[in-house]
Amino acid sequence: MGDGSVLGRLQRLREKEGIVSQLTEEELSTLAENSEEVRCAKGDHLISSSQEKDYLYLVLEGEITVSLSVPQDQDHVLDEIDAGGLVGEMSLFIGGDRTATAHVTQEGCLLKIPIAAFHQLLLSRLDLWNYVANLVQVRLRRLKLVTYLSDFFEQTNVFDGRFVRELEPEIRWLTLRRGELLFRQGQAADAAYFVITGRLRAVVDDHKATEKLAGEIVSGEAVGEMALLSETVRSATVYASRDCELVKIPTATFEVLIERHPQLLRSLSRVLVERLRRTTARRVIRAKTVSIGLFPADASVPLAEFAHDLEEALALHGSVEVLSGARIDELFGRPGITQTRDSDPLFLRLIQWLNDREEHFRCQIYQADPVWSPWTERCMRQADKLLIVGTGGSSSLPGEVESRLHKESHHHRTQDQILVLLHPDDCERPSGTEEWLVQRSVKSHHHVRRRDKKHYARLARSIVGESVGLVLSGGVARGFAHIGVIRALEELGVPIDIVGGISMGAMIGGQYVYGYGCDDMIRVNSDVFHRSARDYTLPFVSLLKGAELWRRGTRYLGDKNIEDLWLPFFAVSSNLTKADIEVHRTGSLGWAIRASGSLPGVWPPINHNGELLVDGAVLNNLPIDVMHEHCEGSVIAVDVSAPLDLQENAPYGVSISGWQILWNRISPFAPTLELPGISSILMRAAELASVRAQQQVMANDSSDLYIRPPVTRFPAMDFESIREIASVGYDYAKGEIETWREQIGSE
């Protein structure tokens, strides 16, 4: 209750810099009438996390210390507030639990103000709201900086509030919008950064058309400090994958920090060792949490239904929450709060609330409005991955929301835009995907049959980075072991989310993603290779014409395009013209398989726009690296390549007669010669170029499970032993997979 003494105290405070100096006499009188004077003694606890959040305090006399409680029974002093200052105002802007404690360090007098009354006062004057909002933002930044620095360096005794306040004049706060650049690879290092909110992405230029993801940096983590320590240039390009707030610590300040507290080098060394370990193992450092934005390709998309089904699938990987505009309005009890813009008084509270919610969930789903709105834009800026959801079989033209999404982000990177096409329950095979892809720049696409839990489960694994990629090497007839490996994976319940292959690996992998079961693949390949291996011609270009292989192979695959398959798939061929690999992720499935398996000298090369494509084994017979570019998760590699030693027991000097070999084979009196066949020689010669690269891949242990079935005893062209080879692959793989799963379970 107000009286003259309270009003008099307030009037005297108008001479001090603070919020009281900006209030009119009428506002002071109203404030005094609706508030309560409270006496306080030194040591009194004013605010704690358990106290009511319906009031804040204005200091009339005395001093209040605001602290952040941390482990080891220590308190970090965030601020010391004297007469004219506010205490407890954060709850008005950010909501939720109290973020700090406050106790009296100098006895005095306080004005206990109801939150509702103070809120009404601020809403009547935007300048007052902005003043208090800026005050809150400074304190909130300080609180988070203290927390993150202490956690990162594991030094709670160094980074107290006083130290941070001393540091504040020397640091700079940065705000990056989604897609904006922080620094480029090769630039000189001039500062280190700490991520306060949001997420950064580091990519490395590997001198190809696309950049390679090196890692993600989330709230509480540092970036750029290693370049300062090593006095080298930036090793990667870093940009914001969503809206971010960062602290920039200049080189000079960073050096002083280390000089004053050399024990911090221990923490930095720990981070450096972990990053080097992951880099050596070619492991991308990914965030443990993920936020997903859902956007309709057009207004007819059942986005709420999709969000619900996706939520159920993601729940198997941890806690998940779906946030729509209507849902947040309901939780806040403020209709329309999600439609606030950056300049709106309630904006800070909304953003802080969203950031705080993300810390409590493995996955956060932001469901956009069916039209472009401030909330839809917020979903774009808040999410790490953008899912554009369309309906298969409908118009592929972008609708209002998607068109605006593209317009708003066309200057930014689009690696995280993913197309999801929904199909009816009875859809046998997708079609027309090419029309969708040519009108969009997306990282990948997924086909999902509505209400099919297996399809949603596969999409969920892709989102959280737990997909399982299967890489199948070339090896001609030995590649039939892949059928047995696939059978073992299915029986043991290991999902297969993406398949990539070379040569026979591409053939088996392509048949699998087309929809053939293991028994069907044995039957199909028995027919395909029954006569195609005898399709001889005059050896001007190759031993075999390839016509029979093409005819029989395409008969079982039809005219299906890769992008129309339920499972993502790629085949790899070698481009003789460019001296580089060619990765086939779209276009004719049969054609891609044929190009990938054109073993030089055995089958003729494929002409592709004037360029010659041959067997992928020439340059890379086990494309684990390609799989890592398209699969976030585990990689299972199956290697059925020829043994590294090709020998014969009958030296023949510098020449050999084919007639002599024929006589040795038909005559019962001639000695037996064990010589490699021409197909084995050609195949081995084709593989030699990729052997060193393959050895390097294995040395880096870049696959999570490496399976090498013992099938080298089978001749390369032994197409008659398909069942036996598949059986060997099954028996061997089953044991390897079981051991691998036991190891995973024990970690």
XYZ file of C-alpha atoms in Angstrom:
747
model
C 0.000 0.000 0.000
C 1.307 3.421 -0.871
C 1.671 6.513 1.308
C 3.450 9.810 1.251
C 6.724 8.457 2.600
C 6.998 5.906 -0.230
C 6.138 8.547 -2.808
C 8.668 10.878 -1.244
C 11.374 8.233 -1.447
C 10.557 7.663 -5.101
C 10.656 11.355 -5.863
C 14.118 11.650 -4.325
C 15.320 8.763 -6.515
C 14.442 10.715 -9.637
C 17.764 12.490 -9.237
C 19.605 9.170 -9.753
C 20.075 7.510 -13.119
C 17.602 4.667 -13.468
C 14.032 3.816 -14.334
C 12.544 6.098 -11.629
C 14.070 9.159 -13.310
C 12.026 8.374 -16.421
C 8.636 8.155 -14.689
C 6.085 10.973 -14.537
C 4.611 12.192 -11.250
C 1.385 10.415 -12.033
C 3.225 7.154 -12.733
C 5.203 7.495 -9.508
C 2.004 8.009 -7.564
C 0.355 4.974 -9.178
C 3.432 2.876 -8.482
C 3.496 3.939 -4.832
C -0.201 3.198 -4.379
C 0.059 -0.337 -5.785
C 3.281 -1.354 -4.015
C 4.397 -2.290 -0.524
C 7.355 -0.944 1.456
C 9.546 -3.698 2.900
C 12.393 -3.297 5.413
C 15.346 -5.628 4.978
C 18.324 -6.559 7.138
C 21.799 -7.559 6.084
C 21.915 -11.225 5.134
C 18.211 -11.500 4.282
C 17.429 -13.664 1.251
C 15.239 -11.691 -1.062
C 14.819 -13.973 -4.063
C 15.413 -17.673 -4.626
C 14.328 -20.226 -7.175
C 11.616 -21.438 -4.788
C 10.122 -18.041 -4.067
C 7.012 -16.570 -5.589
C 7.455 -14.931 -8.987
C 4.530 -12.528 -8.728
C 6.643 -9.629 -7.408
C 9.769 -7.653 -8.212
C 11.628 -5.120 -6.103
C 12.847 -1.561 -6.442
C 15.706 -0.696 -4.075
C 14.876 2.467 -2.087
C 17.809 2.198 0.322
C 20.604 -0.305 0.870
C 22.327 -2.755 -1.475
C 21.290 -6.090 -2.969
C 23.676 -8.697 -4.375
C 22.400 -10.974 -7.142
C 24.218 -14.314 -7.461
C 24.132 -17.423 -9.572
C 24.339 -20.631 -7.560
C 26.865 -23.112 -8.958
C 28.302 -26.477 -7.871
C 30.824 -26.727 -5.051
C 28.645 -24.445 -2.863
C 29.928 -21.331 -4.588
C 28.004 -18.277 -5.644
C 28.895 -16.203 -8.674
C 28.082 -12.552 -8.057
C 26.288 -11.258 -11.118
C 25.394 -7.765 -9.991
C 25.394 -5.410 -7.011
C 22.280 -3.209 -7.008
C 21.894 -0.041 -4.954
C 19.149 2.567 -4.596
C 17.077 2.995 -7.763
C 17.857 -0.444 -9.168
C 15.446 -3.286 -9.930
C 15.634 -6.842 -8.619
C 13.619 -9.779 -9.986
C 12.550 -8.120 -13.221
C 13.876 -11.004 -15.349
C 10.816 -13.153 -14.662
C 8.689 -10.491 -16.315
C 10.594 -10.849 -19.577
C 11.724 -14.459 -19.737
C 9.207 -16.241 -17.498
C 9.944 -19.616 -15.985
C 11.818 -20.202 -12.734
C 13.998 -17.652 -11.028
C 17.455 -17.730 -12.599
C 19.421 -16.396 -9.647
C 19.293 -15.595 -5.934
C 19.353 -12.204 -4.250
C 20.379 -11.336 -0.711
C 20.808 -8.115 1.217
C 24.401 -6.972 1.664
C 23.494 -3.593 3.158
C 20.312 -3.108 5.184
C 17.731 -0.792 3.792
C 14.282 -0.508 2.330
C 12.629 -2.033 -0.751
C 9.490 -1.425 -2.743
C 7.664 -4.707 -3.414
C 5.893 -4.255 -6.763
C 3.321 -6.710 -8.194
C 4.511 -8.065 -11.540
C 1.094 -7.407 -13.106
C 1.112 -3.720 -12.112
C 4.682 -3.201 -13.329
C 3.909 -5.011 -16.572
C 0.914 -2.742 -17.184
C 3.117 0.298 -16.627
C 5.696 -0.863 -19.154
C 3.092 -1.724 -21.785
C 1.796 1.852 -21.632
C 5.225 3.206 -22.585
C 7.383 1.445 -25.130
C 10.458 3.483 -24.128
C 10.202 2.161 -20.573
C 9.780 -1.364 -21.841
C 12.890 -1.063 -24.020
C 14.859 0.412 -21.121
C 14.049 -2.495 -18.811
C 14.456 -5.005 -21.641
C 17.985 -3.740 -22.282
C 18.738 -4.015 -18.574
C 17.433 -7.580 -18.531
C 19.411 -8.470 -21.618
C 22.679 -7.263 -20.042
C 22.063 -9.297 -16.898
C 20.892 -12.318 -18.837
C 23.986 -12.210 -21.026
C 26.194 -11.952 -17.978
C 24.436 -14.883 -16.333
C 24.837 -17.128 -19.377
C 28.421 -16.065 -19.958
C 29.372 -16.921 -16.383
C 27.618 -20.285 -16.671
C 29.131 -21.273 -20.012
C 32.667 -20.087 -19.258
C 32.661 -21.989 -15.970
C 31.334 -25.163 -17.608
C 33.679 -24.972 -20.578
C 36.827 -24.411 -18.565
C 35.656 -26.474 -15.589
C 36.891 -23.637 -13.416
C 34.074 -22.318 -11.216
C 36.576 -20.448 -9.058
C 37.796 -18.280 -11.945
C 34.762 -17.032 -13.788
C 32.721 -15.311 -11.140
C 30.393 -12.458 -11.860
C 32.920 -9.801 -10.853
C 35.494 -11.208 -13.252
C 32.971 -11.228 -16.091
C 31.940 -7.653 -15.348
C 35.603 -6.633 -15.561
C 35.810 -8.513 -18.848
C 32.687 -6.923 -20.354
C 34.363 -3.726 -21.659
C 36.868 -5.837 -23.591
C 34.468 -8.269 -25.232
C 31.903 -7.769 -27.949
C 28.465 -9.300 -28.347
C 27.499 -10.475 -31.834
C 24.171 -11.465 -33.299
C 24.156 -13.615 -36.442
C 21.100 -14.399 -38.518
C 20.666 -17.850 -39.968
C 23.182 -18.365 -42.792
C 25.409 -15.395 -41.927
C 29.175 -15.870 -41.931
C 31.356 -15.728 -38.806
C 34.734 -16.291 -40.488
C 36.215 -18.032 -43.531
C 38.731 -20.827 -43.888
C 42.234 -19.408 -44.379
C 41.573 -16.081 -42.624
C 43.931 -14.860 -39.933
C 42.649 -15.541 -36.425
C 41.887 -12.376 -34.466
C 39.482 -13.625 -31.791
C 37.854 -16.566 -30.090
C 34.080 -16.904 -29.754
C 31.645 -18.456 -27.299
C 28.176 -19.459 -28.468
C 25.536 -18.178 -26.047
C 22.417 -19.108 -28.013
C 21.857 -20.804 -31.353
C 24.139 -23.056 -33.355
C 27.098 -22.680 -35.700
C 28.285 -24.973 -38.464
C 31.879 -25.525 -39.531
C 32.596 -26.612 -43.099
C 35.860 -27.353 -44.879
C 36.646 -26.563 -48.493
C 37.949 -29.797 -50.031
C 38.479 -28.130 -53.428
C 35.331 -29.728 -54.831
C 32.016 -28.223 -55.770
C 30.569 -28.927 -52.321
C 31.863 -28.148 -48.854
C 32.361 -30.893 -46.285
C 30.756 -30.612 -42.880
C 33.386 -30.597 -40.119
C 31.183 -30.117 -37.093
C 28.508 -28.201 -35.213
C 29.072 -25.768 -32.364
C 26.238 -25.314 -29.870
C 25.468 -23.119 -26.873
C 28.207 -23.205 -24.275
C 30.952 -24.182 -26.719
C 33.879 -22.213 -28.107
C 35.044 -21.767 -31.674
C 38.206 -20.236 -33.087
C 40.293 -20.591 -29.923
C 42.536 -23.285 -31.390
C 43.743 -21.026 -34.171
C 44.731 -18.471 -31.531
C 46.684 -21.028 -29.519
C 48.474 -22.464 -32.553
C 48.913 -19.059 -34.215
C 47.563 -20.432 -37.498
C 44.859 -19.374 -39.911
C 41.241 -20.519 -39.637
C 40.986 -24.207 -40.503
C 37.313 -24.053 -41.473
C 34.540 -21.730 -42.571
C 31.989 -21.114 -39.822
C 28.493 -19.732 -40.280
C 25.219 -19.641 -38.350
C 22.929 -22.593 -39.013
C 20.245 -20.683 -37.091
C 19.953 -17.345 -35.318
C 22.855 -17.026 -32.881
C 24.204 -14.815 -30.132
C 27.952 -14.966 -29.510
C 30.660 -13.401 -27.383
C 33.786 -12.289 -29.209
C 36.995 -12.348 -27.160
C 39.800 -10.506 -29.016
C 43.252 -12.054 -29.249
C 44.831 -9.682 -26.725
C 42.113 -10.331 -24.151
C 42.322 -14.080 -24.726
C 46.087 -14.049 -24.193
C 45.742 -12.058 -20.962
C 43.090 -14.499 -19.773
C 45.411 -17.476 -20.305
C 48.372 -15.629 -18.793
C 46.443 -14.797 -15.612
C 44.962 -18.256 -15.303
C 47.345 -20.805 -16.869
C 45.243 -23.630 -15.424
C 42.713 -22.885 -18.170
C 45.109 -24.428 -20.693
C 44.249 -27.816 -19.228
C 40.634 -27.432 -20.239
C 41.611 -26.136 -23.654
C 43.931 -29.116 -24.134
C 41.083 -31.477 -23.298
C 38.890 -29.892 -25.973
C 41.759 -29.903 -28.483
C 42.526 -33.599 -27.916
C 38.882 -34.554 -28.381
C 38.585 -32.559 -31.613
C 41.799 -34.043 -32.992
C 40.583 -37.535 -32.114
C 37.363 -37.016 -34.007
C 39.116 -35.386 -36.934
C 41.586 -38.248 -37.238
C 38.723 -40.726 -37.199
C 36.832 -38.537 -39.695
C 33.986 -38.168 -37.229
C 31.785 -35.121 -37.640
C 31.162 -33.411 -34.306
C 27.386 -33.087 -34.195
C 25.099 -31.574 -31.635
C 23.189 -33.901 -29.317
C 19.988 -31.919 -29.728
C 18.199 -30.811 -32.853
C 15.426 -28.379 -33.694
C 13.282 -29.046 -36.755
C 11.142 -26.583 -38.656
C 8.141 -27.972 -40.573
C 6.939 -25.976 -43.573
C 4.094 -26.894 -45.961
C 4.874 -27.024 -49.671
C 1.305 -25.816 -50.151
C -1.754 -25.098 -48.027
C -3.256 -28.588 -48.541
C -0.455 -30.425 -46.685
C -1.706 -32.089 -43.438
C 1.133 -30.564 -41.431
C -0.403 -31.169 -37.989
C -0.895 -34.860 -38.749
C 2.659 -35.149 -40.026
C 4.020 -33.365 -36.944
C 2.163 -35.792 -34.667
C 3.441 -38.895 -36.464
C 6.977 -37.514 -36.580
C 6.805 -36.744 -32.862
C 5.967 -40.387 -32.114
C 8.912 -41.602 -34.191
C 11.356 -39.129 -32.662
C 10.228 -40.059 -29.146
C 12.162 -43.329 -29.520
C 15.363 -41.256 -29.538
C 14.626 -39.029 -26.565
C 12.307 -36.313 -25.354
C 10.498 -34.371 -28.049
C 8.076 -31.455 -28.163
C 5.932 -30.023 -30.937
C 5.440 -26.266 -30.829
C 2.886 -24.610 -33.059
C 1.802 -20.992 -32.851
C -1.512 -21.982 -31.278
C 0.197 -24.268 -28.748
C 2.607 -21.567 -27.558
C -0.176 -18.994 -27.309
C -2.005 -21.497 -25.096
C 1.034 -22.174 -22.893
C 1.687 -18.456 -22.444
C -1.946 -17.584 -21.994
C -1.342 -14.721 -24.411
C -3.049 -15.130 -27.785
C -0.839 -13.782 -30.552
C 2.470 -13.806 -28.679
C 3.976 -16.010 -31.413
C 3.287 -13.295 -33.969
C 5.587 -10.798 -32.223
C 8.457 -9.325 -34.220
C 11.944 -8.299 -33.131
C 10.733 -4.826 -32.129
C 7.745 -6.085 -30.118
C 7.902 -5.727 -26.300
C 7.181 -9.437 -25.808
C 9.810 -10.596 -28.303
C 12.618 -11.077 -25.769
C 10.402 -13.185 -23.549
C 9.324 -15.400 -26.448
C 12.878 -16.000 -27.683
C 14.243 -16.695 -24.229
C 11.388 -19.090 -23.557
C 12.059 -20.963 -26.802
C 15.785 -21.211 -26.069
C 15.119 -22.474 -22.554
C 12.671 -25.106 -23.819
C 15.259 -26.500 -26.200
C 17.592 -27.282 -23.311
C 15.024 -29.748 -21.949
C 14.307 -31.724 -25.128
C 16.353 -33.888 -27.480
C 14.181 -32.746 -30.377
C 12.173 -29.573 -30.763
C 9.658 -29.446 -33.624
C 8.559 -26.004 -34.809
C 5.357 -26.287 -36.823
C 4.951 -23.320 -39.136
C 1.640 -21.644 -39.911
C -0.120 -22.550 -43.187
C 0.650 -18.994 -44.360
C 3.743 -16.855 -44.058
C 3.646 -15.080 -40.713
C 6.016 -13.833 -37.988
C 5.765 -17.275 -36.376
C 6.577 -19.027 -39.660
C 9.619 -16.784 -40.034
C 10.575 -17.538 -36.432
C 10.421 -21.280 -37.201
C 12.884 -20.731 -40.054
C 15.275 -18.743 -37.873
C 14.989 -21.017 -34.825
C 15.365 -24.414 -36.527
C 18.546 -26.306 -37.375
C 16.888 -28.377 -40.091
C 14.116 -27.188 -42.385
C 11.679 -29.861 -43.597
C 9.579 -28.902 -46.587
C 6.584 -31.249 -46.514
C 4.692 -31.927 -49.730
C 2.115 -34.391 -50.981
C 3.333 -36.887 -53.556
C 1.265 -36.899 -56.725
C 0.108 -33.300 -56.266
C 1.461 -30.162 -57.917
C 5.187 -29.770 -57.411
C 5.019 -25.970 -57.650
C 6.076 -24.233 -54.411
C 3.231 -22.659 -52.461
C 3.166 -19.341 -50.607
C 5.109 -20.458 -47.542
C 7.810 -22.312 -49.454
C 8.231 -19.489 -51.957
C 8.686 -17.008 -49.125
C 11.024 -19.417 -47.347
C 13.212 -19.520 -50.435
C 13.079 -15.736 -50.786
C 14.073 -15.147 -47.169
C 16.976 -17.601 -47.249
C 18.220 -17.390 -50.861
C 21.317 -15.491 -49.756
C 22.068 -18.107 -47.112
C 23.213 -21.690 -47.225
C 20.538 -24.314 -47.799
C 22.307 -27.524 -46.769
C 19.690 -28.264 -44.152
C 16.626 -27.941 -46.357
C 15.085 -31.392 -46.695
C 12.144 -32.362 -48.891
C 9.640 -34.853 -47.446
C 6.958 -36.228 -49.753
C 3.899 -37.870 -48.192
C 2.192 -40.715 -50.031
C -1.108 -42.551 -49.531
C -1.208 -45.729 -47.468
C -1.666 -47.878 -50.559
C 1.112 -46.255 -52.624
C 3.285 -49.029 -54.048
C 6.061 -46.865 -55.496
C 6.612 -43.088 -55.590
C 6.835 -41.334 -58.940
C 7.432 -37.878 -60.371
C 10.056 -36.896 -57.784
C 12.263 -35.298 -60.420
C 9.662 -32.547 -60.921
C 9.924 -31.672 -57.239
C 13.706 -31.676 -57.119
C 14.379 -29.526 -60.191
C 12.418 -26.660 -58.626
C 14.253 -26.754 -55.289
C 17.726 -26.742 -53.838
C 17.564 -29.299 -51.035
C 20.161 -31.385 -49.249
C 18.148 -34.584 -49.539
C 14.638 -35.946 -49.942
C 12.572 -38.632 -48.221
C 9.493 -40.550 -49.252
C 7.088 -41.330 -46.422
C 3.973 -43.457 -46.664
C 1.363 -41.871 -44.389
C 0.827 -43.727 -41.112
C 3.650 -46.151 -41.976
C 5.679 -46.309 -38.768
C 8.725 -47.838 -40.499
C 8.921 -44.894 -42.879
C 8.606 -42.369 -40.048
C 11.203 -44.283 -38.044
C 13.648 -44.033 -40.958
C 13.016 -40.281 -41.270
C 13.478 -39.836 -37.520
C 16.846 -41.622 -37.578
C 17.953 -39.330 -40.374
C 16.937 -36.223 -38.432
C 18.756 -37.160 -35.213
C 21.841 -38.431 -37.025
C 21.330 -42.132 -36.286
C 20.794 -43.461 -39.797
C 22.413 -46.705 -40.885
C 24.203 -46.584 -44.233
C 25.175 -49.776 -46.066
C 28.155 -49.629 -48.454
C 28.675 -52.559 -50.840
C 31.926 -53.009 -52.730
C 32.537 -54.430 -56.171
C 33.854 -57.938 -56.626
C 31.996 -59.451 -59.622
C 30.578 -62.847 -58.596
C 31.962 -62.525 -55.082
C 29.469 -59.676 -54.707
C 26.694 -62.228 -54.249
C 27.890 -62.356 -50.638
C 26.118 -58.998 -50.243
C 22.804 -60.849 -50.442
C 23.754 -62.932 -47.418
C 24.903 -59.855 -45.490
C 21.579 -58.118 -46.149
C 19.713 -61.221 -44.974
C 21.732 -61.235 -41.732
C 21.042 -57.539 -41.132
C 17.320 -58.052 -41.614
C 17.153 -61.101 -39.349
C 19.027 -59.298 -36.572
C 16.802 -56.237 -36.824
C 19.453 -53.788 -38.022
C 17.719 -51.097 -40.111
C 19.067 -50.078 -43.499
C 18.324 -46.426 -44.251
C 20.565 -45.647 -47.218
C 22.455 -47.909 -49.624
C 25.450 -47.157 -51.803
C 27.444 -49.458 -53.993
C 30.068 -50.110 -56.610
C 29.777 -52.538 -59.535
C 28.177 -55.756 -58.214
C 27.567 -53.899 -54.958
C 25.549 -51.349 -56.917
C 23.647 -54.185 -58.618
C 22.708 -55.921 -55.361
C 22.085 -52.649 -53.532
C 19.925 -51.328 -56.369
C 17.828 -54.476 -56.408
C 17.352 -54.271 -52.660
C 16.161 -50.646 -52.628
C 13.933 -51.469 -55.608
C 12.109 -53.877 -53.336
C 13.526 -57.351 -53.964
C 13.959 -59.715 -51.028
C 17.034 -61.900 -50.593
C 15.470 -65.006 -52.171
C 14.238 -62.888 -55.060
C 17.729 -61.429 -55.602
C 19.218 -64.931 -55.846
C 16.606 -65.866 -58.431
C 16.956 -62.623 -60.393
C 20.752 -62.674 -60.550
C 20.837 -66.352 -61.474
C 18.853 -65.383 -64.540
C 20.707 -62.132 -65.247
C 24.177 -63.685 -65.239
C 23.244 -67.064 -66.719
C 23.986 -65.908 -70.270
C 25.285 -62.378 -69.881
C 28.692 -63.719 -68.806
C 28.953 -65.531 -72.146
C 27.979 -62.532 -74.247
C 31.350 -62.523 -76.062
C 32.324 -60.242 -78.907
C 35.461 -59.344 -80.873
C 37.738 -57.784 -78.231
C 38.230 -54.381 -79.863
C 36.695 -52.579 -76.866
C 35.763 -55.340 -74.435
C 35.464 -59.113 -74.123
C 31.691 -58.952 -73.625
C 29.129 -56.915 -75.536
C 27.102 -56.008 -72.461
C 23.836 -56.123 -74.389
C 22.584 -59.250 -72.644
C 23.495 -57.880 -69.206
C 21.649 -54.652 -69.942
C 18.584 -56.404 -71.328
C 18.229 -58.863 -68.491
C 19.141 -56.388 -65.755
C 16.711 -53.664 -66.814
C 13.938 -56.229 -67.208
C 13.868 -56.597 -63.441
C 14.332 -52.908 -62.638
C 12.048 -51.407 -65.229
C 12.499 -47.710 -65.956
C 12.571 -46.622 -62.309
C 14.516 -43.529 -61.320
C 16.711 -43.479 -58.219
C 14.888 -40.485 -56.745
C 11.607 -42.449 -56.864
C 12.841 -45.213 -54.541
C 11.628 -45.515 -50.962
C 15.206 -45.804 -49.730
C 17.948 -43.329 -50.699
C 20.518 -44.934 -52.996
C 23.693 -44.052 -54.859
C 25.982 -45.850 -57.277
C 29.556 -44.830 -58.012
C 31.322 -45.036 -61.378
C 34.742 -43.837 -62.560
C 34.863 -41.010 -65.066
C 37.794 -41.715 -67.389
C 37.450 -38.301 -69.005
C 37.682 -36.319 -65.757
C 39.789 -38.860 -63.842
C 37.362 -38.655 -60.930
C 34.473 -40.591 -59.456
C 30.892 -40.003 -60.539
C 28.167 -40.357 -57.882
C 24.742 -41.245 -59.286
C 21.930 -40.187 -56.915
C 19.246 -39.389 -59.477
C 18.211 -40.606 -62.905
C 17.714 -44.114 -64.233
C 18.463 -46.818 -61.666
C 19.356 -49.409 -64.307
C 21.640 -47.002 -66.160
C 23.492 -46.023 -62.961
C 24.075 -49.675 -62.078
C 25.285 -50.421 -65.580
C 27.749 -47.503 -65.482
C 29.030 -48.523 -62.064
C 29.712 -52.093 -63.236
C 31.401 -51.465 -66.581
C 34.614 -53.318 -65.760
C 37.291 -52.072 -68.210
C 38.168 -54.707 -70.764
C 35.303 -56.979 -69.729
C 32.299 -54.742 -70.481
C 32.326 -51.625 -72.675
C 32.402 -48.164 -71.051
C 29.276 -46.010 -70.895
C 29.064 -42.773 -72.839
C 27.686 -39.994 -70.638
C 27.426 -36.622 -72.372
C 30.621 -37.297 -74.268
C 32.438 -38.624 -71.195
C 33.387 -42.258 -70.613
C 32.235 -43.980 -67.438
C 33.575 -47.316 -66.242
C 33.508 -49.482 -63.133
C 33.690 -47.452 -59.921
C 36.296 -49.877 -58.576
C 38.908 -48.221 -60.783
C 39.069 -45.271 -58.376
C 37.160 -46.299 -55.269
C 35.934 -49.826 -54.677
C 34.501 -49.111 -51.224
C 32.947 -45.615 -51.180
C 32.730 -45.143 -47.431
C 33.684 -41.496 -47.853
C 30.753 -40.940 -50.208
C 28.392 -42.566 -47.715
C 29.609 -40.256 -44.937
C 28.662 -37.278 -47.104
C 25.054 -38.482 -47.343
C 24.511 -40.395 -44.106
C 24.481 -38.966 -40.584
C 24.961 -42.029 -38.442
C 26.551 -45.481 -38.591
C 28.183 -46.866 -41.722
C 28.377 -50.606 -42.407
C 30.921 -51.447 -45.116
C 30.969 -54.825 -46.880
C 34.163 -55.596 -48.787
C 34.265 -58.501 -51.253
C 37.132 -57.219 -53.368
C 39.798 -59.543 -54.702
C 42.726 -60.558 -52.485
C 45.736 -58.301 -52.540
C 47.959 -61.040 -54.007
C 47.366 -62.380 -57.482
C 49.828 -65.154 -58.256
C 50.430 -68.055 -60.648
C 52.563 -71.177 -60.231
C 53.934 -71.480 -63.759
C 56.336 -68.703 -64.771
C 56.412 -68.287 -68.487
C 58.943 -65.512 -69.048
C 58.124 -62.672 -71.421
C 55.547 -64.442 -73.588
C 52.952 -67.156 -73.488
C 51.053 -69.122 -76.125
C 47.328 -69.473 -75.913
C 47.609 -72.708 -77.887
C 49.954 -74.085 -75.231
C 47.464 -73.214 -72.476
C 44.666 -74.906 -74.447
C 46.820 -78.060 -74.904
C 47.613 -78.151 -71.184
C 43.912 -78.006 -70.378
C 42.654 -80.681 -72.794
C 45.569 -83.127 -72.768
C 45.568 -85.742 -70.002
C 49.348 -85.995 -70.298
C 50.261 -82.304 -70.051
C 51.096 -80.750 -66.656
C 48.419 -78.623 -65.040
C 48.994 -74.876 -65.117
C 47.194 -72.651 -62.617
C 47.090 -69.330 -64.377
C 44.877 -66.317 -63.679
C 42.125 -65.865 -66.239
C 41.911 -62.790 -68.409
C 38.848 -61.563 -66.533
C 40.674 -61.848 -63.192
C 43.674 -59.999 -64.595
C 41.491 -57.219 -65.998
C 39.488 -56.924 -62.809
C 42.609 -56.826 -60.648
C 44.249 -54.267 -62.927
C 41.127 -52.111 -62.699
C 41.120 -52.303 -58.902
C 44.797 -51.477 -58.401
C 44.251 -47.745 -58.632
C 41.779 -47.875 -55.761
C 43.708 -50.289 -53.526
C 45.836 -47.595 -51.916
C 42.823 -45.358 -51.369
C 40.925 -48.279 -49.861
C 43.824 -49.106 -47.550
C 43.877 -45.485 -46.418
C 40.150 -45.611 -45.723
C 40.551 -48.716 -43.593
C 43.552 -47.257 -41.769
C 41.343 -44.340 -40.695
C 38.683 -46.738 -39.439
C 36.036 -44.622 -41.061
C 33.335 -47.308 -40.987
C 31.489 -48.347 -37.866
C 31.325 -51.988 -38.949
C 33.652 -53.479 -41.554
C 32.613 -56.880 -42.935
C 34.896 -58.853 -45.242
C 33.279 -62.240 -45.989
C 35.778 -65.047 -46.788
C 34.805 -65.405 -50.450
C 38.179 -64.878 -52.118
C 38.361 -68.617 -52.937
C 35.577 -68.138 -55.480
C 36.693 -67.136 -59.015
C 35.682 -63.656 -60.082
C 33.373 -64.947 -62.816
C 31.862 -67.834 -60.840
C 28.260 -66.840 -61.407
C 27.062 -70.412 -60.951
C 27.869 -70.408 -57.210
C 25.478 -67.605 -56.261
C 23.704 -69.548 -53.493
C 26.934 -70.797 -51.939
C 28.543 -67.346 -52.027
C 25.444 -65.745 -50.508
C 25.434 -68.397 -47.772
C 29.082 -67.683 -46.902
C 28.261 -63.977 -46.672
C 25.300 -64.688 -44.388
C 27.168 -66.961 -41.975
C 30.120 -64.622 -41.633
C 28.118 -61.404 -41.371
C 25.801 -62.767 -38.697
C 28.692 -63.313 -36.302
C 30.254 -59.919 -37.079
C 26.981 -58.061 -36.602
C 26.225 -59.768 -33.301
C 29.700 -58.885 -31.981
C 29.292 -55.282 -33.136
C 25.928 -54.920 -31.396
C 27.379 -56.315 -28.178
C 30.177 -53.754 -28.340
C 27.695 -50.926 -28.884
C 25.604 -52.112 -25.965
C 28.613 -52.126 -23.639
C 29.695 -48.569 -24.493
